[in-house]
Coordinates of C-alpha atoms and ligand atoms in Angstrom, one line a residue:
X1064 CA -10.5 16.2 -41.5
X1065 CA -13.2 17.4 -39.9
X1066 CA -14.4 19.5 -36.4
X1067 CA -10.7 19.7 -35.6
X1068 CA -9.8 22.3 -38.1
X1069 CA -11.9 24.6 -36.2
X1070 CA -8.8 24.9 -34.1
X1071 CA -7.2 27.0 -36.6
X1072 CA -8.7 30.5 -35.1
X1073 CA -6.0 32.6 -33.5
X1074 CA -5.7 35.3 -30.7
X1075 CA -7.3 34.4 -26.9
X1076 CA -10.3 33.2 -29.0
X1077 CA -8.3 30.1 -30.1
X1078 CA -8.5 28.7 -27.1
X1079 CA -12.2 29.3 -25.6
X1080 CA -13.4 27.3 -29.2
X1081 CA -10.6 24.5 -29.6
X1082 CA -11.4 21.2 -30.4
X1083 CA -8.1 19.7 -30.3
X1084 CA -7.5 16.9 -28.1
X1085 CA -4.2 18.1 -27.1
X1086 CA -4.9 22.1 -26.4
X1087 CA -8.0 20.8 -24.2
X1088 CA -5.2 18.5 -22.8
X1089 CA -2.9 21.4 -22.1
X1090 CA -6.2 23.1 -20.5
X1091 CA -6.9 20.3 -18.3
X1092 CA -3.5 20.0 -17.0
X1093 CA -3.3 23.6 -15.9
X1094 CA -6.0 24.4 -14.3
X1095 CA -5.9 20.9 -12.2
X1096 CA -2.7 22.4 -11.0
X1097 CA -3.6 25.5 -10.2
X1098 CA -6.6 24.1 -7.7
X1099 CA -3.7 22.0 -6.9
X1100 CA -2.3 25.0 -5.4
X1101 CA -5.3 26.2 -4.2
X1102 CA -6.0 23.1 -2.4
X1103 CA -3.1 23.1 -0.8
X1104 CA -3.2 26.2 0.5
X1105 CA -6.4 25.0 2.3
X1106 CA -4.2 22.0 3.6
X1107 CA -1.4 24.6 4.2
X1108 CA -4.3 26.3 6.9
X1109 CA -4.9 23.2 8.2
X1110 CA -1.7 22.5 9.2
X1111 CA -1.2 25.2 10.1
X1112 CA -3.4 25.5 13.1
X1113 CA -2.6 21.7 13.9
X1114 CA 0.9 22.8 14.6
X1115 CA 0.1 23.5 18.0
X1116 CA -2.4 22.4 20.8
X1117 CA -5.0 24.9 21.3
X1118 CA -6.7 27.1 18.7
X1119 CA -4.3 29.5 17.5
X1120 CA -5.4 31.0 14.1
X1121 CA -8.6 29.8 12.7
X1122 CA -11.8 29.8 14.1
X1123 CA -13.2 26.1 14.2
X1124 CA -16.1 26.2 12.0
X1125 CA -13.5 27.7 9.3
X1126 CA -11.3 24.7 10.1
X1127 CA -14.6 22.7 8.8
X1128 CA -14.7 24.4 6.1
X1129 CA -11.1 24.4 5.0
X1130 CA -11.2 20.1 5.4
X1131 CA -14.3 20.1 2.9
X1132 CA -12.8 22.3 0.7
X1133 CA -9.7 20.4 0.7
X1134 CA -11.5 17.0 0.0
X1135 CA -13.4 18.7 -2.9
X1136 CA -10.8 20.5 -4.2
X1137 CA -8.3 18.0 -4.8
X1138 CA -10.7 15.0 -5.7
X1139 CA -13.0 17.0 -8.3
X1140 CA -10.2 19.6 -8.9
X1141 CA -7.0 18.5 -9.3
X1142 CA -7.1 14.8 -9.4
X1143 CA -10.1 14.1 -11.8
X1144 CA -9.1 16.7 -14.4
X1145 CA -5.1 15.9 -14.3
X1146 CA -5.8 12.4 -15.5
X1147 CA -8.2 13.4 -17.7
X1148 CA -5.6 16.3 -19.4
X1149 CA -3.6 13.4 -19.6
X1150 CA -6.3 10.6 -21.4
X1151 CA -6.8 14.2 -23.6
X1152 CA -3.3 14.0 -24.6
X1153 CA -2.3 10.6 -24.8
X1154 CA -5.7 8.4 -25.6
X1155 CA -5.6 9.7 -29.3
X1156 CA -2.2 9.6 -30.0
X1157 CA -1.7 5.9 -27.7
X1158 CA -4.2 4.0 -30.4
X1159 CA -3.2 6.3 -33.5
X1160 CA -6.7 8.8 -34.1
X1161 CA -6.3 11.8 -35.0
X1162 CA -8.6 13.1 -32.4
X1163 CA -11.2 12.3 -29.5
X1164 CA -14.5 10.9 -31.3
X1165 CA -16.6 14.0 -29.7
X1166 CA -14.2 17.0 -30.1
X1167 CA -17.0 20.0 -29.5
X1168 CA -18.3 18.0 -26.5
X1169 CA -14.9 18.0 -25.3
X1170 CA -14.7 21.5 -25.8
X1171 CA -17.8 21.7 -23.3
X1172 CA -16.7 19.6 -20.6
X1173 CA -13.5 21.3 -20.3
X1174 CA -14.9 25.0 -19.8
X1175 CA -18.1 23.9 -17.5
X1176 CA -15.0 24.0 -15.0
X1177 CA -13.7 26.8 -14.7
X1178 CA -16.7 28.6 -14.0
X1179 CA -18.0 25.6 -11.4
X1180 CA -14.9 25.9 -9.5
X1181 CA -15.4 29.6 -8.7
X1182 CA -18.9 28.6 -7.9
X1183 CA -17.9 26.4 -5.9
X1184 CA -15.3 28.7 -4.2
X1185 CA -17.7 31.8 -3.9
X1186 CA -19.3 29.6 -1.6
X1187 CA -16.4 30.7 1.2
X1188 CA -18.0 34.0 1.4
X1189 CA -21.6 33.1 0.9
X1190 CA -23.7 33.9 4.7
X1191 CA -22.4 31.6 6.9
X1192 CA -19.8 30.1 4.5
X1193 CA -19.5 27.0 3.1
X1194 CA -21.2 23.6 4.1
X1195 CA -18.4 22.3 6.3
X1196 CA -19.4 18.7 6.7
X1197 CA -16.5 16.7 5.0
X1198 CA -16.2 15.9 1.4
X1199 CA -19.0 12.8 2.7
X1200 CA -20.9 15.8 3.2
X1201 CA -22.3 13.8 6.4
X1202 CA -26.1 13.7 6.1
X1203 CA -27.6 15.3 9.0
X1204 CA -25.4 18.1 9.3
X1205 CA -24.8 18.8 5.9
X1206 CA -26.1 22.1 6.1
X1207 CA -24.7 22.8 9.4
X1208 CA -25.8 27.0 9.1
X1209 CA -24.9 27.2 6.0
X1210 CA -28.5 27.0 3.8
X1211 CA -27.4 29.5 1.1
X1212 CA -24.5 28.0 0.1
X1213 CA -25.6 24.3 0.0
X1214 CA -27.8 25.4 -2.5
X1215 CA -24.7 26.9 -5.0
X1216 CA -22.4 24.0 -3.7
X1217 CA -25.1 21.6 -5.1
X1218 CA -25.8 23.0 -8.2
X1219 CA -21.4 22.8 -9.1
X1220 CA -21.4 19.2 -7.7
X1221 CA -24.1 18.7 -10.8
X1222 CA -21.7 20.7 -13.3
X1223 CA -18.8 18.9 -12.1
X1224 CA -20.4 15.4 -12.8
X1225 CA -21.8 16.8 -16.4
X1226 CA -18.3 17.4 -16.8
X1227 CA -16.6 14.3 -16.1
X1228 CA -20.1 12.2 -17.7
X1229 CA -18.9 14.1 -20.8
X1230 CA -15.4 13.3 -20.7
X1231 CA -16.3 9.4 -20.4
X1232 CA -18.8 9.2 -23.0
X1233 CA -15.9 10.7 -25.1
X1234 CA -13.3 8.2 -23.9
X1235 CA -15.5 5.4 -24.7
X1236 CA -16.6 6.6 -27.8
X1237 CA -13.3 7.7 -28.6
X1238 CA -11.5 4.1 -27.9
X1239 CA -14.5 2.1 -29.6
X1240 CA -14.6 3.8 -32.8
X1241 CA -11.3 5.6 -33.5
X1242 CA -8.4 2.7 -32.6
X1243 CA -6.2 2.3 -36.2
X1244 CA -6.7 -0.9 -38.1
X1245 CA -5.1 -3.6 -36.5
X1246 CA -5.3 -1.8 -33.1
X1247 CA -7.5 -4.9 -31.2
X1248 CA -8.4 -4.0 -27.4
X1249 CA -5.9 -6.3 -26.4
X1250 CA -3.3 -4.5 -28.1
X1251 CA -4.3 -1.1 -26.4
X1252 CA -1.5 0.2 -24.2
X1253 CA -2.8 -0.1 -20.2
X1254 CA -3.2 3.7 -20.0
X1255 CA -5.9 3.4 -22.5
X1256 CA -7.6 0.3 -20.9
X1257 CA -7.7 1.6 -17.4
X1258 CA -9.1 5.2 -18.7
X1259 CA -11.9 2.8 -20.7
X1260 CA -12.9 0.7 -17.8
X1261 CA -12.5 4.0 -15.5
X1262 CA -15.2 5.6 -17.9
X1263 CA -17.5 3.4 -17.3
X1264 CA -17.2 3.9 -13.5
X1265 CA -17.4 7.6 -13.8
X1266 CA -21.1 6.9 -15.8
X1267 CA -22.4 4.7 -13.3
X1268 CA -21.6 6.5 -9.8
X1269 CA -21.8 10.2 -11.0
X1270 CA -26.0 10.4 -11.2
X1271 CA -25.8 8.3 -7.8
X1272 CA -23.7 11.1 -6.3
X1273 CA -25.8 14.0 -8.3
X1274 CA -29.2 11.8 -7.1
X1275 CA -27.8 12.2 -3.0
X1276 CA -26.8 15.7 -3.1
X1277 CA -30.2 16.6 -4.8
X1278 CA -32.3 14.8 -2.2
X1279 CA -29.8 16.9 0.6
X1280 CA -31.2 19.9 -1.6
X1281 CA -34.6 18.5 -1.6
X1282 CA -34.3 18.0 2.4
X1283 CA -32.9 21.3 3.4
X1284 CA -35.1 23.6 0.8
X1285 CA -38.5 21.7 0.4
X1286 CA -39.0 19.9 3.4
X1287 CA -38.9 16.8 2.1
X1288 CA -37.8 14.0 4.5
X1289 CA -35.1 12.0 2.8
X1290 CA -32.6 12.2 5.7
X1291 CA -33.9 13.0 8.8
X1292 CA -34.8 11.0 11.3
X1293 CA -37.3 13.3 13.0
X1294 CA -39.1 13.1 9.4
X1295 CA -39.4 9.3 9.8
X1296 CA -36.2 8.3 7.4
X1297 CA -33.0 6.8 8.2
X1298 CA -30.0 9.3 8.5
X1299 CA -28.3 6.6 7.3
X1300 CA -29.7 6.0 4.4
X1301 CA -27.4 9.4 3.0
X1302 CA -24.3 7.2 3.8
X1303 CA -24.9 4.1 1.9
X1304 CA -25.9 6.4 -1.0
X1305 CA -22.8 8.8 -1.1
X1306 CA -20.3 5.7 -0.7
X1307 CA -22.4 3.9 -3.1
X1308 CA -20.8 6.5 -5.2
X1309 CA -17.3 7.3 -3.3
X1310 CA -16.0 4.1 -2.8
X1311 CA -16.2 3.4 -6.8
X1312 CA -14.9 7.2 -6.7
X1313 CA -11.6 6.4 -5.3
X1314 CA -10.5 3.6 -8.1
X1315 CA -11.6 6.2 -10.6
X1316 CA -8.5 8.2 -9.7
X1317 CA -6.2 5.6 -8.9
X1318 CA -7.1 3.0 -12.6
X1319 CA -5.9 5.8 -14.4
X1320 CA -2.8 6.0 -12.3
X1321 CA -2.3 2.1 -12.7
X1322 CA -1.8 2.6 -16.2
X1323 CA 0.5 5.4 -16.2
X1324 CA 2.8 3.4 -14.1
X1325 CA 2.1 0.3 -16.4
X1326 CA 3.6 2.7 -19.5
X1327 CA 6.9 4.2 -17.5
X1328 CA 8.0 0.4 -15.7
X1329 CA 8.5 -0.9 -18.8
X1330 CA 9.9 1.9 -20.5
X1331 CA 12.7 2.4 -18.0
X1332 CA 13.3 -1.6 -17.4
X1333 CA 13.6 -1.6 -21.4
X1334 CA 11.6 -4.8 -21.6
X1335 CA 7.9 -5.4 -22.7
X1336 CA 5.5 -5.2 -19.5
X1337 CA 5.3 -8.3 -17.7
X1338 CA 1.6 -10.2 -17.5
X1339 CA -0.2 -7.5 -19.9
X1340 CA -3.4 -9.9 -20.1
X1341 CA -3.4 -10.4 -16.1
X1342 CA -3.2 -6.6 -16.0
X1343 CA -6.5 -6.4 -18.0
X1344 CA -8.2 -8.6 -16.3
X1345 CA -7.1 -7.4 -12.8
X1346 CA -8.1 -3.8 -13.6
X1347 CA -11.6 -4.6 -14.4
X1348 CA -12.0 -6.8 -11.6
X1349 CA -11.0 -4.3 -9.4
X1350 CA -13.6 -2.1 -11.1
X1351 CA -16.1 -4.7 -10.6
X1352 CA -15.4 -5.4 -7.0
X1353 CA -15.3 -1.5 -6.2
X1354 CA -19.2 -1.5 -6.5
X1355 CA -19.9 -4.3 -3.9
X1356 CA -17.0 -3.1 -0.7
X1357 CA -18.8 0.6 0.1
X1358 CA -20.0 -0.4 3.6
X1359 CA -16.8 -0.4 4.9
X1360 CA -17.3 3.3 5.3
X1361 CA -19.5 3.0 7.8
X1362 CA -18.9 -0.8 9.6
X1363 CA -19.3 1.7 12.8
X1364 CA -23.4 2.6 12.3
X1365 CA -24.8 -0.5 13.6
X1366 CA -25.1 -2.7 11.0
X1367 CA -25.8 -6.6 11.4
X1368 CA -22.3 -8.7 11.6
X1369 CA -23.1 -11.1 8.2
X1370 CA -23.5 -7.4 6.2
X1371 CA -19.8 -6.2 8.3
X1372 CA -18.3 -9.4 6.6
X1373 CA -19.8 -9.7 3.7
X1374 CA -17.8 -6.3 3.3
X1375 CA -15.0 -7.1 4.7
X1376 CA -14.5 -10.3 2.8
X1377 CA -15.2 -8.4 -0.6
X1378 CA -13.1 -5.5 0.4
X1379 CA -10.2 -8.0 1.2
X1380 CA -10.7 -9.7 -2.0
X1381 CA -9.6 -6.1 -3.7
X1382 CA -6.2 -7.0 -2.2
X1383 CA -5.3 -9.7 -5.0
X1384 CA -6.0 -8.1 -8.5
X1385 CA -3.8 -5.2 -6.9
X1386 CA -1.4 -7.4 -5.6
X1387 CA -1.5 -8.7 -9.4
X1388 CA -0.7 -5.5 -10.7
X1389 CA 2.4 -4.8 -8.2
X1390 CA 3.6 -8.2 -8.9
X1391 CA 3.5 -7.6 -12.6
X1392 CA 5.4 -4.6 -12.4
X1393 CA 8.2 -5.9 -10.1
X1394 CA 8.3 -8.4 -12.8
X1395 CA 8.3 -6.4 -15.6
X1396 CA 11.8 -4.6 -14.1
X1397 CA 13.3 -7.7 -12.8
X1398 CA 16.5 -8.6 -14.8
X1399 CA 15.5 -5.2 -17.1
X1400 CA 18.3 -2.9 -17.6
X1401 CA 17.2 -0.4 -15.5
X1402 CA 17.7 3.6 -15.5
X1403 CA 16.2 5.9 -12.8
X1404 CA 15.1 9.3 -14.5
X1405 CA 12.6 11.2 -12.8
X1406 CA 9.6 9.7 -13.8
X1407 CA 11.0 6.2 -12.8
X1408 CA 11.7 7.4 -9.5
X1409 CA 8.3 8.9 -9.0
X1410 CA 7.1 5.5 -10.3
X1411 CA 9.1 3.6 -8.1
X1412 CA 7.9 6.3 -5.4
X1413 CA 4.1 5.3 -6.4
X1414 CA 4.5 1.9 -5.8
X1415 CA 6.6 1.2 -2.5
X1416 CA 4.0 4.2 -0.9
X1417 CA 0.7 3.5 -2.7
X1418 CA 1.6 -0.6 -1.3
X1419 CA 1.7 1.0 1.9
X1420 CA -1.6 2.8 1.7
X1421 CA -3.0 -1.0 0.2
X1422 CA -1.7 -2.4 3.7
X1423 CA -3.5 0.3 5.8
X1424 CA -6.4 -0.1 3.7
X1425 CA -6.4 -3.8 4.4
X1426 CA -6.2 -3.2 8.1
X1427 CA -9.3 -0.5 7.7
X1428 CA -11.1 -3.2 6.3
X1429 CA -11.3 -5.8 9.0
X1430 CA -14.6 -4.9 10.6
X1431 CA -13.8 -5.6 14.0
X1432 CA -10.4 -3.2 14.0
X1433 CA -11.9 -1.0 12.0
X1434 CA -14.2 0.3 15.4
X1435 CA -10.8 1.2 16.8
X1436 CA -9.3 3.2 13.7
X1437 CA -12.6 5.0 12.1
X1438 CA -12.4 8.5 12.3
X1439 CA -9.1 8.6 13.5
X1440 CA -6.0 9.9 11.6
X1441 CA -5.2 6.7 10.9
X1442 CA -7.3 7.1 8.2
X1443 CA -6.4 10.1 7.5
X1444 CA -3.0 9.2 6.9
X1445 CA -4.1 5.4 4.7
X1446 CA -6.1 7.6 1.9
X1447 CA -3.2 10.6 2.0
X1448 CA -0.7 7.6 1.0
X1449 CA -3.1 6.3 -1.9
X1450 CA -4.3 9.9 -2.8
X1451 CA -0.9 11.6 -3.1
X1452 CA 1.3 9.1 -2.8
X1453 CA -1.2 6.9 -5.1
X1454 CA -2.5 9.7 -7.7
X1455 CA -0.6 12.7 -6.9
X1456 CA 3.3 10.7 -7.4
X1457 CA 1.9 9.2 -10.8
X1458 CA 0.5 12.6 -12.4
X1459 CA 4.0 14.2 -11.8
X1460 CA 5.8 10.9 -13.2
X1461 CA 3.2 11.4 -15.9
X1462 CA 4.4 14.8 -16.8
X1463 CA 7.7 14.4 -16.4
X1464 CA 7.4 11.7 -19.3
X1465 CA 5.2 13.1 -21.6
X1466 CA 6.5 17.0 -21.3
X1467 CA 9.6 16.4 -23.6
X1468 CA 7.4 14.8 -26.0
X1469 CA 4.7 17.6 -25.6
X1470 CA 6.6 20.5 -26.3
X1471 CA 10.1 18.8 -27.7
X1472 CA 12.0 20.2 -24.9
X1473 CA 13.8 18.4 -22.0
X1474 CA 13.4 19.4 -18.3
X1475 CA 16.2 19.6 -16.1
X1476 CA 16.8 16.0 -14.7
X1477 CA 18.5 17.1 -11.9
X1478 CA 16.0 19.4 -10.9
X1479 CA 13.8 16.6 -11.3
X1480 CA 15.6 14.1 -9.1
X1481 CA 15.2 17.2 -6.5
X1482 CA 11.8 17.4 -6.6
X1483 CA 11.3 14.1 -6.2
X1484 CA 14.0 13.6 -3.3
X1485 CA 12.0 16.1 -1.1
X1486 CA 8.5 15.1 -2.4
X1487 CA 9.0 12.0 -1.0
X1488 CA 11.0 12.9 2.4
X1489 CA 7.7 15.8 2.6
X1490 CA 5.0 13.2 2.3
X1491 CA 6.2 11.2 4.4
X1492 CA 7.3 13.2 7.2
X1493 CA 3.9 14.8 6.7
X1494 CA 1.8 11.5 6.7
X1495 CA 3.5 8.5 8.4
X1496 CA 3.2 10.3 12.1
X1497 CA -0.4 10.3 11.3
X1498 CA -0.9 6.3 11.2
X1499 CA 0.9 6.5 15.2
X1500 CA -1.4 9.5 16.2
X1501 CA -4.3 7.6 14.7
X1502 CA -3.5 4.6 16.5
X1503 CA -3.1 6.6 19.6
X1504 CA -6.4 7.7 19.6
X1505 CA -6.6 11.4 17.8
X1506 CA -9.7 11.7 16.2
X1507 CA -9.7 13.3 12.3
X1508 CA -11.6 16.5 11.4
X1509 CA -11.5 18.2 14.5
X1510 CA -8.9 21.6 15.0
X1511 CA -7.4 20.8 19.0
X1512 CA -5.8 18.2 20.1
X1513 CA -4.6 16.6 23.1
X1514 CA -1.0 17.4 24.5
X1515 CA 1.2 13.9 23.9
X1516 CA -0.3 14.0 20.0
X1517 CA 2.0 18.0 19.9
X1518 CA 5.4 16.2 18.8
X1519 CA 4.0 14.0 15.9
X1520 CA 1.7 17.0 14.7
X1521 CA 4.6 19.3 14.8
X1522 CA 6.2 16.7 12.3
X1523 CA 3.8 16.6 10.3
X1524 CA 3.2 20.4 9.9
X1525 CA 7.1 20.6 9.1
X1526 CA 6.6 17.7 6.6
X1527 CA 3.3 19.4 5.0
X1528 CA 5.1 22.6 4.4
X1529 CA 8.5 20.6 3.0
X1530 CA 6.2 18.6 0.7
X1531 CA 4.3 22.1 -0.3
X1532 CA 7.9 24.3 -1.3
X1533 CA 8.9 21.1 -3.6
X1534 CA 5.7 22.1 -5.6
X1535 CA 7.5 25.1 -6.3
X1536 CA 10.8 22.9 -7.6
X1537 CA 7.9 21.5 -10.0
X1538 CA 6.6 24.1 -11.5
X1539 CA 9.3 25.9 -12.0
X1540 CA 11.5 22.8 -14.1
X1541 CA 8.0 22.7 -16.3
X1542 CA 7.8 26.1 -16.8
X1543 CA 11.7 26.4 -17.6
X1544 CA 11.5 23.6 -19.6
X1545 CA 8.4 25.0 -21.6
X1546 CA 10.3 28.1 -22.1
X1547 CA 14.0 27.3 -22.1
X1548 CA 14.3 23.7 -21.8
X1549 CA 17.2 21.9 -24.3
X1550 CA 15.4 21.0 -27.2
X1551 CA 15.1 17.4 -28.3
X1552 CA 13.6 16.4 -31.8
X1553 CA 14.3 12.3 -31.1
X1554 CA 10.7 10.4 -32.0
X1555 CA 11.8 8.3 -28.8
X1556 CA 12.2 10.5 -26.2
X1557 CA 13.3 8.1 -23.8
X1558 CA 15.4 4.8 -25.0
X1559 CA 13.4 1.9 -24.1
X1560 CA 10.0 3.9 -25.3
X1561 CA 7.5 1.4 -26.6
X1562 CA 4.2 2.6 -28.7
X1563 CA 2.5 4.6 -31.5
X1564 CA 2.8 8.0 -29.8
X1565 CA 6.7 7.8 -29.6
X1566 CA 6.7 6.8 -33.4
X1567 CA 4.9 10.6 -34.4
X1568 CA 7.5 13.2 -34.5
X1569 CA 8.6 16.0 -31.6
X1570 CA 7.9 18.0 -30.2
X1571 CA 3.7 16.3 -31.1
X1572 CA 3.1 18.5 -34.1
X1573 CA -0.8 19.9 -33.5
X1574 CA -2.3 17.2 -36.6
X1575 CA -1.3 13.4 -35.7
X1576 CA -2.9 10.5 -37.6
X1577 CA -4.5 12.5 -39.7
X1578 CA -4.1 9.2 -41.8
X1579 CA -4.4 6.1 -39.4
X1580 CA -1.4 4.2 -39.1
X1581 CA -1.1 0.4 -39.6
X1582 CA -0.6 -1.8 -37.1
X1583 CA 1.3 -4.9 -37.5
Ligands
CU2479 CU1 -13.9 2.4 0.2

């Protein structure tokens, strides 16, 4: 009962007024895979013009522009709203509500994007284009000549941050008040936990990253003297700040993933997941740790050595609550009778590639190698294997489970099995040349290149655009599946399922809980 009904409008109305946790959820995950696209495409340029030596088809201060509209893109635009479609979807139905706690709010901080996201792209054709400093947005040269467009590019970094400050004050409110009777925390399923600790992130570090870009503003516009250091301030100052915020950033898209991959191990090892209490515990201290490790962003500025290993010792530390979480799922499948549908193969994908990334992370973190790698592709090619490999593998095992419970159809599994065979091969011809190029000395962000770095590029071009067509593989088995699929009305999709939401019926009928269930 309650603001939910309001869903029942129909016609195109229906959906700019929903309240209901799973249309916004539908919303959410389509338009984080359409900037999907669209950042690709910017990645697609990239590439493109790093196929070759030389400057063959962009000029280089569009090059600039394309790799801070690629960071954006796909941080604020197809990774933070995918997971948060997917905590939309799954959050009510995972600890048996019949809706998020805030619905209209909900409403809100879904359609603030759209509109941002234009805003944010109109900036392209503003005079002088877009700032093209990095997603870091480097301090100094933030504005590089591009005034006007700083001004509209900080104004949707503030909407985008309403957005997601919303969207946590609803998760929280929604998993604190709304859980059925009997539901305790420690009975929540780990995709709810690591969305509630994620939450809290999200509320902490988004009014640090709205508080930098608004000084940036203040700097460029007023003449105020944050930044510069012909103004008497430290340039510096702007880096501590944004990583203040952007370290805690990147666990806020990979806690989220964590728990997805903590509810498809154990559905496709048919056994309960191994170490559930450890798992808490390890994901919040990972939460807590991300606040205390941001210097290791910028080791390189001439910093004293007990702050470089202070750091470095925290940022190591990070390595054993994740190394808890990868034992515990290796655990969870040993002796498990084991099947490998898609989404266990993307999950199994996730975790041999996102361990990876953990490894080149811990090499970035020793201070006194990490003079050799910064700005290099090395790093380029450590946060690709956690972002894609990390978030991006995760989301599509996400969908690929979910989706026959979502709309009662199955997708084609051996589509699926496709997609992920050249996903993987893609990524990883597109990413692993980068750690030897990187250690060979190419610097990141910049659109030439010396000649021995021409064979791995090539590679990696070729790998890029592989990785790009199986995109295409996936939306089209979701789409045929949404339209054609076989249809499937089993409550447990999948065999080993374990959890409220596979008790409702399917296809997810639009009213759930409408009386709570009882837990035993
Ligand atoms: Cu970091």
């Amino acid at each position: 009962m309650g603001d939910h009904q309001i869903r029942a409008t129909r016609g195109p109305l229906r959906w700019l007024t929903t309240t209901s946790h799973k249309d916004i959820g539908t919303m959410y995950l389509w338009l984080s895979f359409s900037m999907f696209i669209l950042g690709g495409a910017f990645a697609m340029i990239i590439r493109a013009e790093l196929y070759q030596p030389g400057m063959q088809l962009i000029e280089p201060e569009f090059f600039n522009q394309m790799t801070t509209m690629h960071g954006l893109v796909m941080v604020f635009g197809a990774i933070m709203p995918a997971f948060v479609g997917l905590a939309n979807w799954m959050i009510p139905l995972m600890i048996g509500a019949p809706n998020v706690a805030l619905p209209r709010m909900n409403n809100l901080s879904f359609w603030i994007l759209p509109p941002t996201f234009l805003l944010l792209m109109s900036t392209l054709l503003m005079p002088g284009g877009a700032p093209s400093a990095d997603w870091s947005l480097v301090a100094p040269s933030s504005a590089g000549n591009a005034v006007t467009s700083l001004t509209y590019f900080v104004l949707s970094v503030h909407l985008l941050g309403l957005s997601s400050i919303m969207g946590s004050i609803n998760i929280i409110a929604t998993v604190i008040k709304l859980r059925a009777p009997g539901m305790t925390f420690m009975k929540m399923p780990l995709f709810v936990w690591t969305w509630f600790i994620t939450a809290f992130l999200l509320i902490v570090v988004m009014p640090v990253l709205a508080g930098a870009v608004t000084m940036v503003l203040m700097d460029v516009r007023f003449g105020t003297s944050f930044f510069p250091a012909a103004g008497g301030s430290d340039p510096l100052l702007f880096q501590h700040v944004f990583w203040f915020f952007g370290h805690p950033e990147v666990y806020i898209v990979i806690l989220p993933a964590f728990g997805v991959i903590s509810q498809i191990i154990p559905t496709f090892s048919r056994k309960p997941l191994f170490g559930y209490d450890s798992m808490v515990y390890a994901t919040a201290a990972i939460a807590f740790l991300s606040f205390i490790v941001w210097v290791h962003h910028v080791y390189t500025v001439g910093g004293t050595v007990a702050q470089d290993l202070f750091f470095m010792y925290a940022t190591l530390l990070i390595a054993i609550p994740a190394g808890v979480q990868v034992f515990n799922w290796v655990a969870t499948m040993w002796r498990g009778a084991l099947t490998f549908e898609t989404p266990m193969m993307f999950a199994l994908g996730f975790m041999v590639l996102f361990t990876i990334g953990g490894f080149s992370g811990l090499m970035l973190s020793s201070a006194p190698v990490n003079f050799q790698y910064h700005d290099s592709y090395f790093v380029v090619a450590h946060f690709h294997y956690v972002m894609v490999a990390g978030a991006i593998f995760s989301l599509t095992a996400a969908v690929y489970y979910w989706l026959p419970k979502w709309c009662g159809r199955m997708y084609n599994e051996k589509l699926g099995q496709l997609h992920f065979w050249v996903a993987f091969i893609g990524f990883n011809m597109t990413f692993l040349p980068q750690h030897f190029v990187g250690l060979a000395g190419m610097p990141r962000r910049i659109p030439d290149y010396a000649l021995q770095f021409t064979d791995f590029n090539m590679l990696s071009s070729v790998g890029s655009f592989i990785y790009a067509a199986s995109q295409v593989l996936f939306l089209y088995n979701v789409v045929a599946t949404i339209v054609a699929g076989k249809p499937t009305t089993e409550e447990k999709v999948w065999e080993g399922a374990q959890g409220l939401e596979w008790t409702l019926p399917t296809p997810s009928p639009h009213d759930t809980f409408e009386t709570p269930p009882l837990m035993k």
